[in-house]
CSV table of C-alpha atoms and ligand atoms in Angstrom, one decimal:
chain,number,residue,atom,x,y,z
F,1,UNK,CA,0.0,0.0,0.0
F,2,UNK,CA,1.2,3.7,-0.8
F,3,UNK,CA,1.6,6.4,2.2
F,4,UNK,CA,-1.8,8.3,1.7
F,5,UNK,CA,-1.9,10.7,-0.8
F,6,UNK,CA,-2.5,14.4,-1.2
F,7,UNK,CA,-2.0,15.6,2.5
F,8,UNK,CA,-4.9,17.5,3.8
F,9,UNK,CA,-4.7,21.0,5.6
F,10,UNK,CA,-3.6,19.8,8.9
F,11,UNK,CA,-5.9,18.0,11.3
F,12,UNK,CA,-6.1,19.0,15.1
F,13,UNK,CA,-6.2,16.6,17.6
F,14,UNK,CA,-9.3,18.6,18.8
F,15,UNK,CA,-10.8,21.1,16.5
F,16,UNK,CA,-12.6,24.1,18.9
F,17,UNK,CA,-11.9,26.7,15.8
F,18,UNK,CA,-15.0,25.4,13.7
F,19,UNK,CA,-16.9,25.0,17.1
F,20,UNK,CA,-16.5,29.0,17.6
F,21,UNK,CA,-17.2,29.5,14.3
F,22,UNK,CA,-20.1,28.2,14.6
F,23,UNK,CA,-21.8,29.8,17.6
F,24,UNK,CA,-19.3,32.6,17.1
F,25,UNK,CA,-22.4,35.6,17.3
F,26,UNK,CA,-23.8,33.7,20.2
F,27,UNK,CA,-21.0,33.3,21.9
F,28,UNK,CA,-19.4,36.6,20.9
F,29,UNK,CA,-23.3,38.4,22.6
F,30,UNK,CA,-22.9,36.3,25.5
F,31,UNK,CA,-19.6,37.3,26.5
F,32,UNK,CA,-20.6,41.1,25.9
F,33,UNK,CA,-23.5,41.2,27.9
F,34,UNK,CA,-21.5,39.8,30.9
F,35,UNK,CA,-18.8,42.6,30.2
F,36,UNK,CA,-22.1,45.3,30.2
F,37,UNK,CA,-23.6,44.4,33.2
F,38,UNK,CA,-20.6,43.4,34.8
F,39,UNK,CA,-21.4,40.8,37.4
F,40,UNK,CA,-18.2,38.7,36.6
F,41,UNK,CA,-18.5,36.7,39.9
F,42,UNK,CA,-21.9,35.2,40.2
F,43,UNK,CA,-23.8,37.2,37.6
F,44,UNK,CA,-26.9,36.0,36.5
F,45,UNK,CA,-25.4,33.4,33.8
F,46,UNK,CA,-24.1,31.4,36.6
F,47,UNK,CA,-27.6,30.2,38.1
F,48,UNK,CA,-29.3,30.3,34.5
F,49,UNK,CA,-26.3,27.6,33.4
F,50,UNK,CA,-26.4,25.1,36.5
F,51,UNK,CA,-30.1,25.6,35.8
F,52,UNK,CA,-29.6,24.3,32.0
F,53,UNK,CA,-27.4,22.1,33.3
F,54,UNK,CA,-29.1,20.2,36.1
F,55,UNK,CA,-32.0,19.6,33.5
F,56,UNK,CA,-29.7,18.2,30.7
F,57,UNK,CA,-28.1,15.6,33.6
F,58,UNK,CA,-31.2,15.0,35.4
F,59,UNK,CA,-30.4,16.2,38.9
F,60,UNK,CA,-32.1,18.2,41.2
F,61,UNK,CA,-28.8,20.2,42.1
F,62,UNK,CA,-25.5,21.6,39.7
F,63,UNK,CA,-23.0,23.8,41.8
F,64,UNK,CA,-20.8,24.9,39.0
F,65,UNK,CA,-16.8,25.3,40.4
F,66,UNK,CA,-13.7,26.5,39.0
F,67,UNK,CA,-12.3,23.1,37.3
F,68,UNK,CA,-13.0,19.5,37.5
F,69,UNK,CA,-10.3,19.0,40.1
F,70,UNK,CA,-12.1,21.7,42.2
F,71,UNK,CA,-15.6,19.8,42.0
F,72,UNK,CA,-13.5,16.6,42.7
F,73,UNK,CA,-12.1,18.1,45.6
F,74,UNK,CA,-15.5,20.1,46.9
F,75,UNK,CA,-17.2,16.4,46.4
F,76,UNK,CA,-15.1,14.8,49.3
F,77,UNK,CA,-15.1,17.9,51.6
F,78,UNK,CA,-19.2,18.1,51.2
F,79,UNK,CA,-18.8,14.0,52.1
F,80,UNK,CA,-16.3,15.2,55.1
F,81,UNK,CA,-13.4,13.3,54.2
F,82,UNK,CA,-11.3,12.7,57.0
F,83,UNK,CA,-7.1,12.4,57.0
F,84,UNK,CA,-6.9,8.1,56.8
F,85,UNK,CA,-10.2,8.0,55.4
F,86,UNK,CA,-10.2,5.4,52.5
F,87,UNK,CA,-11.5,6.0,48.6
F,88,UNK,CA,-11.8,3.3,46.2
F,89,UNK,CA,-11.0,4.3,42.8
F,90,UNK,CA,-9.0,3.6,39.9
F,91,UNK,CA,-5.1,4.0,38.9
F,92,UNK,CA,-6.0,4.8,35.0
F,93,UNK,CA,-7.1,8.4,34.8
F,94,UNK,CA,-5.6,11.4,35.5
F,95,UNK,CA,-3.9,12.7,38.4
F,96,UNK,CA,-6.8,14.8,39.6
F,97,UNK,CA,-8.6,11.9,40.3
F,98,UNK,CA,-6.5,10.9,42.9
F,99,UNK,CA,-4.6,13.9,43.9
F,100,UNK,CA,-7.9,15.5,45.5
F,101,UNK,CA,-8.3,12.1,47.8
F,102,UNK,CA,-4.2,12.9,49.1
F,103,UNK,CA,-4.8,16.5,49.5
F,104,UNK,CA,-7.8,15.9,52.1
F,105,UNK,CA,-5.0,13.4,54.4
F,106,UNK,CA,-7.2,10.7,52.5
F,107,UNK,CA,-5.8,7.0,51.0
F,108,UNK,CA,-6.6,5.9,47.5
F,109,UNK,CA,-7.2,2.6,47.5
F,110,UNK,CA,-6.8,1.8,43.9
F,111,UNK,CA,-8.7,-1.2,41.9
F,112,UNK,CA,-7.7,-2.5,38.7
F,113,UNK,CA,-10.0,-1.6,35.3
F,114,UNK,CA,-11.3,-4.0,33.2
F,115,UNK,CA,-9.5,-4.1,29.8
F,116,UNK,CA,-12.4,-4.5,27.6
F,117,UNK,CA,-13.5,-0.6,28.8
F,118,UNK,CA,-10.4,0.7,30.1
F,119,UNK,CA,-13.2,1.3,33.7
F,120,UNK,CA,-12.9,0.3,37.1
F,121,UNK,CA,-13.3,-3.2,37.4
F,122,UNK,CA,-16.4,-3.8,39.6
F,123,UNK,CA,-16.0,-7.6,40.5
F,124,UNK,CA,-12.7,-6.5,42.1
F,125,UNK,CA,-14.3,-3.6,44.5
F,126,UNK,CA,-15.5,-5.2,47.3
F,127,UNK,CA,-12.7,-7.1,48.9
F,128,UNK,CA,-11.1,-4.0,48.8
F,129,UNK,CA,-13.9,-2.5,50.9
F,130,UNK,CA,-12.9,-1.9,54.7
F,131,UNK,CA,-14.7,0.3,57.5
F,132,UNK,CA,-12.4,2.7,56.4
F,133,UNK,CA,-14.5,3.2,53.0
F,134,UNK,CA,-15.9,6.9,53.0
F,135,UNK,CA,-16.4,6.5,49.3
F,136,UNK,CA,-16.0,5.2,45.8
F,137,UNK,CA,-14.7,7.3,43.0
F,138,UNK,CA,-15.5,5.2,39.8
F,139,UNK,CA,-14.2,7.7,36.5
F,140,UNK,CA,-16.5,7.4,33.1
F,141,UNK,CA,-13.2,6.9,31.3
F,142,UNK,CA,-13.0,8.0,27.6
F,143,UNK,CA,-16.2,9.3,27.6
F,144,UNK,CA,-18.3,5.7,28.7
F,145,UNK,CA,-19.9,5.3,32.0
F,146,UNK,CA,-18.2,3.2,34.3
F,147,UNK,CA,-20.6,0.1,35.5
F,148,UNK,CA,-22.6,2.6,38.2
F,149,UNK,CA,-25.6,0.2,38.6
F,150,UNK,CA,-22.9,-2.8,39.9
F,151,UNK,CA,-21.1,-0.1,42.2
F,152,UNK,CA,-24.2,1.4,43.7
F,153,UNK,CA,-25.5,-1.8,44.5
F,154,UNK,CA,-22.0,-2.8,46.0
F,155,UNK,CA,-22.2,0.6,47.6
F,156,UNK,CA,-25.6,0.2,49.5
F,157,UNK,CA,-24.7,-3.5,50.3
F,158,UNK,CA,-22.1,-1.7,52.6
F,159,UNK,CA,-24.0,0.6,54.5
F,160,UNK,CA,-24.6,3.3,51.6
F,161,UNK,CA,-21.2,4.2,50.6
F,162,UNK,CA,-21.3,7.8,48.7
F,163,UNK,CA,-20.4,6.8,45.4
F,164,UNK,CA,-18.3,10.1,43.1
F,165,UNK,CA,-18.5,9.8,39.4
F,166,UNK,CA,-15.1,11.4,37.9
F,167,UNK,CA,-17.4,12.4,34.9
F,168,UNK,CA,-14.7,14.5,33.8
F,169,UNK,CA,-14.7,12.8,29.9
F,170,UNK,CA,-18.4,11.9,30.3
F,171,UNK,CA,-20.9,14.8,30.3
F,172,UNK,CA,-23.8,14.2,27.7
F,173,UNK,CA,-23.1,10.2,28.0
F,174,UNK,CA,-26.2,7.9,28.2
F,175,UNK,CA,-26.1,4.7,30.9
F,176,UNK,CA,-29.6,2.8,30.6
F,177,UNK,CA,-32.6,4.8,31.8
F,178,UNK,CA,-30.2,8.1,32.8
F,179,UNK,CA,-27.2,10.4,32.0
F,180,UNK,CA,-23.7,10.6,33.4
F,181,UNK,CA,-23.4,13.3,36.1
F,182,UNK,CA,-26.9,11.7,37.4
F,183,UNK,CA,-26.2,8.3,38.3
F,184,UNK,CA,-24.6,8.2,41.7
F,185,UNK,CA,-24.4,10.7,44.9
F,186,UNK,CA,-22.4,13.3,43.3
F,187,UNK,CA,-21.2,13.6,39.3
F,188,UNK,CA,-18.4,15.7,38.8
F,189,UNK,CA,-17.7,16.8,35.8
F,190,UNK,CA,-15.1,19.0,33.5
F,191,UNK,CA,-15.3,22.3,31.1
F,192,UNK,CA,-12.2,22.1,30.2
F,193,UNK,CA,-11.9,23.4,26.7
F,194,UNK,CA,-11.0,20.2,25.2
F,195,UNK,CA,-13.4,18.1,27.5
F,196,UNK,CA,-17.1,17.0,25.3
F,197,UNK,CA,-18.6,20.4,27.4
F,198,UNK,CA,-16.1,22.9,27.2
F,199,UNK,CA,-15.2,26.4,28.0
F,200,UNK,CA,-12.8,29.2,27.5
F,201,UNK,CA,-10.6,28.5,30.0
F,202,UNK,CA,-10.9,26.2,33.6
F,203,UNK,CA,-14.5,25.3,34.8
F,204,UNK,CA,-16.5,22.6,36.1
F,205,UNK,CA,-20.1,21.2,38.3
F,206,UNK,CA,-21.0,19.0,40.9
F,207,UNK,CA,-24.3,17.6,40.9
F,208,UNK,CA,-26.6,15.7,43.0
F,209,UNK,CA,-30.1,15.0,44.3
F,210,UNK,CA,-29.2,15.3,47.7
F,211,UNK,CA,-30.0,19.0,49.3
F,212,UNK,CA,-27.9,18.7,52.6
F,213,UNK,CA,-25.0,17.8,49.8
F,214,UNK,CA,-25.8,20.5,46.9
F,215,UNK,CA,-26.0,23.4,50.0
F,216,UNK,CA,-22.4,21.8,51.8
F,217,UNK,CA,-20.8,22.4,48.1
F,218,UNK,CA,-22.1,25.4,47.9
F,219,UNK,CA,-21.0,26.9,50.9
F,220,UNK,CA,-17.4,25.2,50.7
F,221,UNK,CA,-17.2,26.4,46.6
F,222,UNK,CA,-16.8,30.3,48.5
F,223,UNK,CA,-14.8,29.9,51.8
F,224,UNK,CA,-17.2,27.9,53.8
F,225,UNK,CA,-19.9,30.8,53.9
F,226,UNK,CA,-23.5,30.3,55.1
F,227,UNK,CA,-24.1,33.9,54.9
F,228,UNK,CA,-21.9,36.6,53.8
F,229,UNK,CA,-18.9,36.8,56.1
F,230,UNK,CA,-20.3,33.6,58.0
F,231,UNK,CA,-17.7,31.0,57.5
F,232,UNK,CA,-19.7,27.9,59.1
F,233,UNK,CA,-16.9,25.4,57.7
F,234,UNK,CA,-13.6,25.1,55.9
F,235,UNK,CA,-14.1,26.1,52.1
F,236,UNK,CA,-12.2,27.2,49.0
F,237,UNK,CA,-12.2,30.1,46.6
F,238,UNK,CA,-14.0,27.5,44.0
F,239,UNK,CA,-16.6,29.4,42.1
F,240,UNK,CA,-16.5,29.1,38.3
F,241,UNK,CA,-16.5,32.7,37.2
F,242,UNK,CA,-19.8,34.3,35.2
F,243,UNK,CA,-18.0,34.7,31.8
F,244,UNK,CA,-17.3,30.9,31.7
F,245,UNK,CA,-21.2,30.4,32.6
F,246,UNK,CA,-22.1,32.4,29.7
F,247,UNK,CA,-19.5,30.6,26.8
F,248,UNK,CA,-21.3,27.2,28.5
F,249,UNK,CA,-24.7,28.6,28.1
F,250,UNK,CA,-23.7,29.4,24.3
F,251,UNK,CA,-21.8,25.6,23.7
F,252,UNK,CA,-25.3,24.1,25.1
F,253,UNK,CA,-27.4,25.0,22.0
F,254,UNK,CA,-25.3,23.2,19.8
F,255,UNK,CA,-24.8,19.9,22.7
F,256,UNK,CA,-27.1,17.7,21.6
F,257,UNK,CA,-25.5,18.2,18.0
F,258,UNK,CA,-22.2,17.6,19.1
F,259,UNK,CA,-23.1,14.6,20.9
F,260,UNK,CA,-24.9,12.9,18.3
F,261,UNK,CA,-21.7,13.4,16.1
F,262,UNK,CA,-19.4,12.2,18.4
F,263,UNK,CA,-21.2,9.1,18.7
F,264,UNK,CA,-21.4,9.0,14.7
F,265,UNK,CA,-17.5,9.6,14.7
F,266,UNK,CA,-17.2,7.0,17.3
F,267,UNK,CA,-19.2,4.5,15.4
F,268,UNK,CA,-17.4,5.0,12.0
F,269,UNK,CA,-14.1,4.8,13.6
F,270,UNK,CA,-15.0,1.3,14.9
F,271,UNK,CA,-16.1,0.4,11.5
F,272,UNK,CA,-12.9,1.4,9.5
F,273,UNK,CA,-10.8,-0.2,12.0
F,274,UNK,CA,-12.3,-3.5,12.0
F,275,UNK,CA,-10.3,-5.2,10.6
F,276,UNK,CA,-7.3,-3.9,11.6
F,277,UNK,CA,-4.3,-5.1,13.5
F,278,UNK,CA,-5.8,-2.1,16.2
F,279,UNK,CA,-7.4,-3.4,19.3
F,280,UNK,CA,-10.7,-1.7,20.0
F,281,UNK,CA,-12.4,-0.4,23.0
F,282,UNK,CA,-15.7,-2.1,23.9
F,283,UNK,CA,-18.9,0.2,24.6
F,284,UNK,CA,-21.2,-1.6,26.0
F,285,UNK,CA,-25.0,-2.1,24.7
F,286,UNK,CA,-26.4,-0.5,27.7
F,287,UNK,CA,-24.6,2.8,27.4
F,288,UNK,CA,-23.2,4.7,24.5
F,289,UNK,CA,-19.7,6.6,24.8
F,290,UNK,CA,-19.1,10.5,23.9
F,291,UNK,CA,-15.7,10.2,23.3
F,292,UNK,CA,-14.1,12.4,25.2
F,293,UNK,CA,-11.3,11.0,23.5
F,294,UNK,CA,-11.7,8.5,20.7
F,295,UNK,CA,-8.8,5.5,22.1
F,296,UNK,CA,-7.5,2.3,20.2
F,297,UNK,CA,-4.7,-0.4,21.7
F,298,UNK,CA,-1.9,-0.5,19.6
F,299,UNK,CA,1.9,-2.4,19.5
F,300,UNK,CA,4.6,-0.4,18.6
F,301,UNK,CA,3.3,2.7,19.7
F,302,UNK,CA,5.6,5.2,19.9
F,303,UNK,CA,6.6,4.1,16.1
F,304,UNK,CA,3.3,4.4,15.4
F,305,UNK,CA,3.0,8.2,16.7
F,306,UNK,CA,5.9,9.4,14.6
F,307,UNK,CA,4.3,7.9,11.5
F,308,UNK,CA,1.2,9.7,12.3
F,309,UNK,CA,3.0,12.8,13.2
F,310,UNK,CA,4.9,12.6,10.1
F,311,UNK,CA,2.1,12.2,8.0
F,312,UNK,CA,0.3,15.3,9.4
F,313,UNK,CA,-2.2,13.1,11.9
F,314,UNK,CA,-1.7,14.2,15.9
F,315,UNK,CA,-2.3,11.5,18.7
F,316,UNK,CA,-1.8,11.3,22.4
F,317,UNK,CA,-1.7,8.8,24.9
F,318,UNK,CA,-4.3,9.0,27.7
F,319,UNK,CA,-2.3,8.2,30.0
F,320,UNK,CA,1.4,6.8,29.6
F,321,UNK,CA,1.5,5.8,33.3
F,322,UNK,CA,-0.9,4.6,35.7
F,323,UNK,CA,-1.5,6.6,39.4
F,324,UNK,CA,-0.2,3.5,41.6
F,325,UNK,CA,3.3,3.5,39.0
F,326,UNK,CA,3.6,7.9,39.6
F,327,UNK,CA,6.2,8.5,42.0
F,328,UNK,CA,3.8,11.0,43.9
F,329,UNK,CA,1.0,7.7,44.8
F,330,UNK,CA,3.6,4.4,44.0
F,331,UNK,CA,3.3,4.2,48.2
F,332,UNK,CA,-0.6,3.6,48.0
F,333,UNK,CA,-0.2,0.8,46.1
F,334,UNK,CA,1.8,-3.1,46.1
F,335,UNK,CA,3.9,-4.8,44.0
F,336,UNK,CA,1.5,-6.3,41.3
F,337,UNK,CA,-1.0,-3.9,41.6
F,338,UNK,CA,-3.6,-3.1,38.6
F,339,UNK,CA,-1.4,-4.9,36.0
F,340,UNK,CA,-4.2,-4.6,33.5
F,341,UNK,CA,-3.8,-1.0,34.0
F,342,UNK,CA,-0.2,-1.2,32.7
F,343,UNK,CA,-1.0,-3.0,29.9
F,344,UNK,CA,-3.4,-0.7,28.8
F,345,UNK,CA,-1.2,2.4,29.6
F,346,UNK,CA,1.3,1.1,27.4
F,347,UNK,CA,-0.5,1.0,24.7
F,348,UNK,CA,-3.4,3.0,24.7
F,349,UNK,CA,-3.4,6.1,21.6
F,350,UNK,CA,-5.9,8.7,21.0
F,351,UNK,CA,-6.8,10.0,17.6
F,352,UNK,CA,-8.0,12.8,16.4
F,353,UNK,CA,-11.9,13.5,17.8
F,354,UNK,CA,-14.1,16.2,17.6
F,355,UNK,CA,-17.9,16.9,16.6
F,356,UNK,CA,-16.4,18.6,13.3
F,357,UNK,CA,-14.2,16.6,12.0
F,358,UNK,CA,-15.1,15.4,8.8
F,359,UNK,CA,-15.0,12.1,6.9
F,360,UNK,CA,-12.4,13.1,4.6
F,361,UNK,CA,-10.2,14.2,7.7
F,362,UNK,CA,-11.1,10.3,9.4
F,363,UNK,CA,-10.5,8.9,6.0
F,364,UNK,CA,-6.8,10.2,6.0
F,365,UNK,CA,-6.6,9.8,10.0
F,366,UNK,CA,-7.6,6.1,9.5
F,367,UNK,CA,-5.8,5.7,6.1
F,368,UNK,CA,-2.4,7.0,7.9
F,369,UNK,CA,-2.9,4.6,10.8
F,370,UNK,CA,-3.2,1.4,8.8
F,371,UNK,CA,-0.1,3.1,6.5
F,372,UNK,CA,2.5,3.4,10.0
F,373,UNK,CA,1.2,0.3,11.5
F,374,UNK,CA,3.1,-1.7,8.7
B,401,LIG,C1,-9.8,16.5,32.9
B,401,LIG,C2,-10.0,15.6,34.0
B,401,LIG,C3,-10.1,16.0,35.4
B,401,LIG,C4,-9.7,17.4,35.8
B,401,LIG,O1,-10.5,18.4,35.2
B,401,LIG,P1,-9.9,19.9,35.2
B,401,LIG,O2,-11.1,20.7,34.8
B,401,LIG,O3,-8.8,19.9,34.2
B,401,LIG,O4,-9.5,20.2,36.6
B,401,LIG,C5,-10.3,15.0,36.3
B,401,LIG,N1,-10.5,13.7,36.0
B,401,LIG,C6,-10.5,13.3,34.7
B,401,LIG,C7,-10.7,11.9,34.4
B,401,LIG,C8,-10.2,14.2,33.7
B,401,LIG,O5,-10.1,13.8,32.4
């Protein structure tokens, strides 16, 4: 086979420049009516956007916060996470996942994924369970619910342990009869710009059903207040700031859109690499996956990047090496540990994914990858 021909106009590995284009007025009015009223901490388009956004996930409550680490982090201090307090969760994500659990005094307690999903492997949760549990922190990896209906069962089997969705890849997923963000006692999700929701810069949301939980995250998200100048607990300067809201509110008319491509892009993607010497991610039939990033298992990899790279197609590896192998967590975990998860972070590869990339740029993405894997 011939190197692909004619090289296109390069691809990005995420395109945001024909998003804007798109809802570039919208956008571009929303931004200015925020500068003209001039509310930029909790204007108006911060409760009108956790409004729109509590609807779309199906919760009673959305607290936006400044990041996804932050509504990570708010999620364990509106639990009252204690220093020795123990949270299941698992060693393939990124460091925020884990990081918020060590920077309460709290002990990850990390479970291996299963392969097929590149999730949490459920069946391996509860001997890992001791009265030490305050919670489990399952992450929808890659844009695909983790198994929530297995871990809320194993959860409430244990005297209702809170169970935190790291939803960071997943807003806008489907799981059965509900929507990631709504599936457990808090979803935690991301905006940043390169996440299936994004902004213009950091943001992020907690939600819930649960009222004692929504008002504790409120409270923490601005220094612990109850009332102005109340400070009832410990908080953090954690409020997502009113311009953000507004570049949300604008991204949400064109969601359901975007979502419905990804999934398109997803699906077509599995097609064309078939029958390939690339090893697939499984989405299970109960859920569909958003593709926060679109992931393949390949050999070779690093080979394989600079034959992409050379042939104008980006990729990135999500992520190279597992929590329980980083020098900042190796201590919370044994020899032997979640060796599925270092298979898999060996050779996991992300290609290029976004709602507006077009089947000429997947041809050549997908041409280019069966060309370097030769
Ligand atoms: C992006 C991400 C986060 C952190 O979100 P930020 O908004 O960057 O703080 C946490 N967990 C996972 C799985 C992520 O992908």
């Amino acid at each position: 086979m011939n190197a692909p021909g004619n090289p296109l106009p390069k691809i990005d590995f995420i395109d945001l420049k024909s998003q804007y284009a798109a809802l570039r007025s919208d956008i571009n009015a929303r931004i200015q009516r925020v500068l003209d009223h001039g509310q930029y901490i909790m204007g108006p388009e911060v409760a009108e956007s956790e409004a729109k956004l509590a609807a779309f996930a199906g919760t009673k409550h959305c607290i936006t916060v400044a990041s996804g680490t932050e509504a990570l982090l708010i999620a364990l201090m509106a639990l009252d996470l204690k220093p020795g307090d123990e949270v299941i969760t698992s060693p393939f994500t990124f460091a925020a996942t884990a990081e918020v659990i060590v920077l309460l005094g709290g002990v990850p307690v990390f479970v291996d994924i299963n392969p097929a999903t590149c999730n949490i492997d459920h069946r391996l949760i509860e001997p890992r369970i001791t009265p030490r549990t305050r919670a489990i922190m399952p992450v929808s990896l890659y844009g695909q619910v983790a198994d929530m209906d297995e871990i809320n069962a194993i959860a409430a089997r244990h005297g209702n342990i809170p169970v935190i969705e790291d939803a960071a890849q997943s807003f806008g997923a489907r799981y059965r009869a509900g929507r990631s963000c709504g599936l457990s006692t808090i979803g935690c999700t991301s905006f940043f710009p390169s996440k299936p929701l994004g902004c213009y810069g950091d943001g992020g949301a907690l939600f819930t059903n649960d009222d004692a939980i929504a008002k504790a995250a409120r409270e923490i998200r601005v220094h612990g207040q109850s009332a102005r100048y109340t400070h009832t607990r410990v908080g953090v300067g954690g409020r997502m700031d009113t311009l953000q809201c507004a570049v949300i509110l604008g991204k949400l008319a064109r969601f359901d859109w975007e979502l419905q491509r990804r999934r398109e892009i997803g699906a077509r993607y599995h097609a064309l690499l078939a029958h390939t010497d690339v090893e697939l991610l499984t989405v299970r039939d109960d859920r569909d996956c958003v593709w926060g990033q679109y992931t393949v298992f390949v050999e070779d990899r690093t080979k394989v990047q600079e034959r992409l790279q050379a042939m104008g197609v980006p990729t990135a590896v999500h992520y190279p090496r597992p929590l329980h192998r980083q020098v900042a967590y190796q201590s919370y975990a044994a020899e032997g540990d979640c060796l599925l998860s270092d298979i898999a972070a060996a050779r996991v590869m992300s290609l290029p994914m976004s709602a507006d990339l077009t089947e000429d740029q997947q041809d050549h993405v997908v041409e280019a990858l069966i060309y370097a894997l030769k």
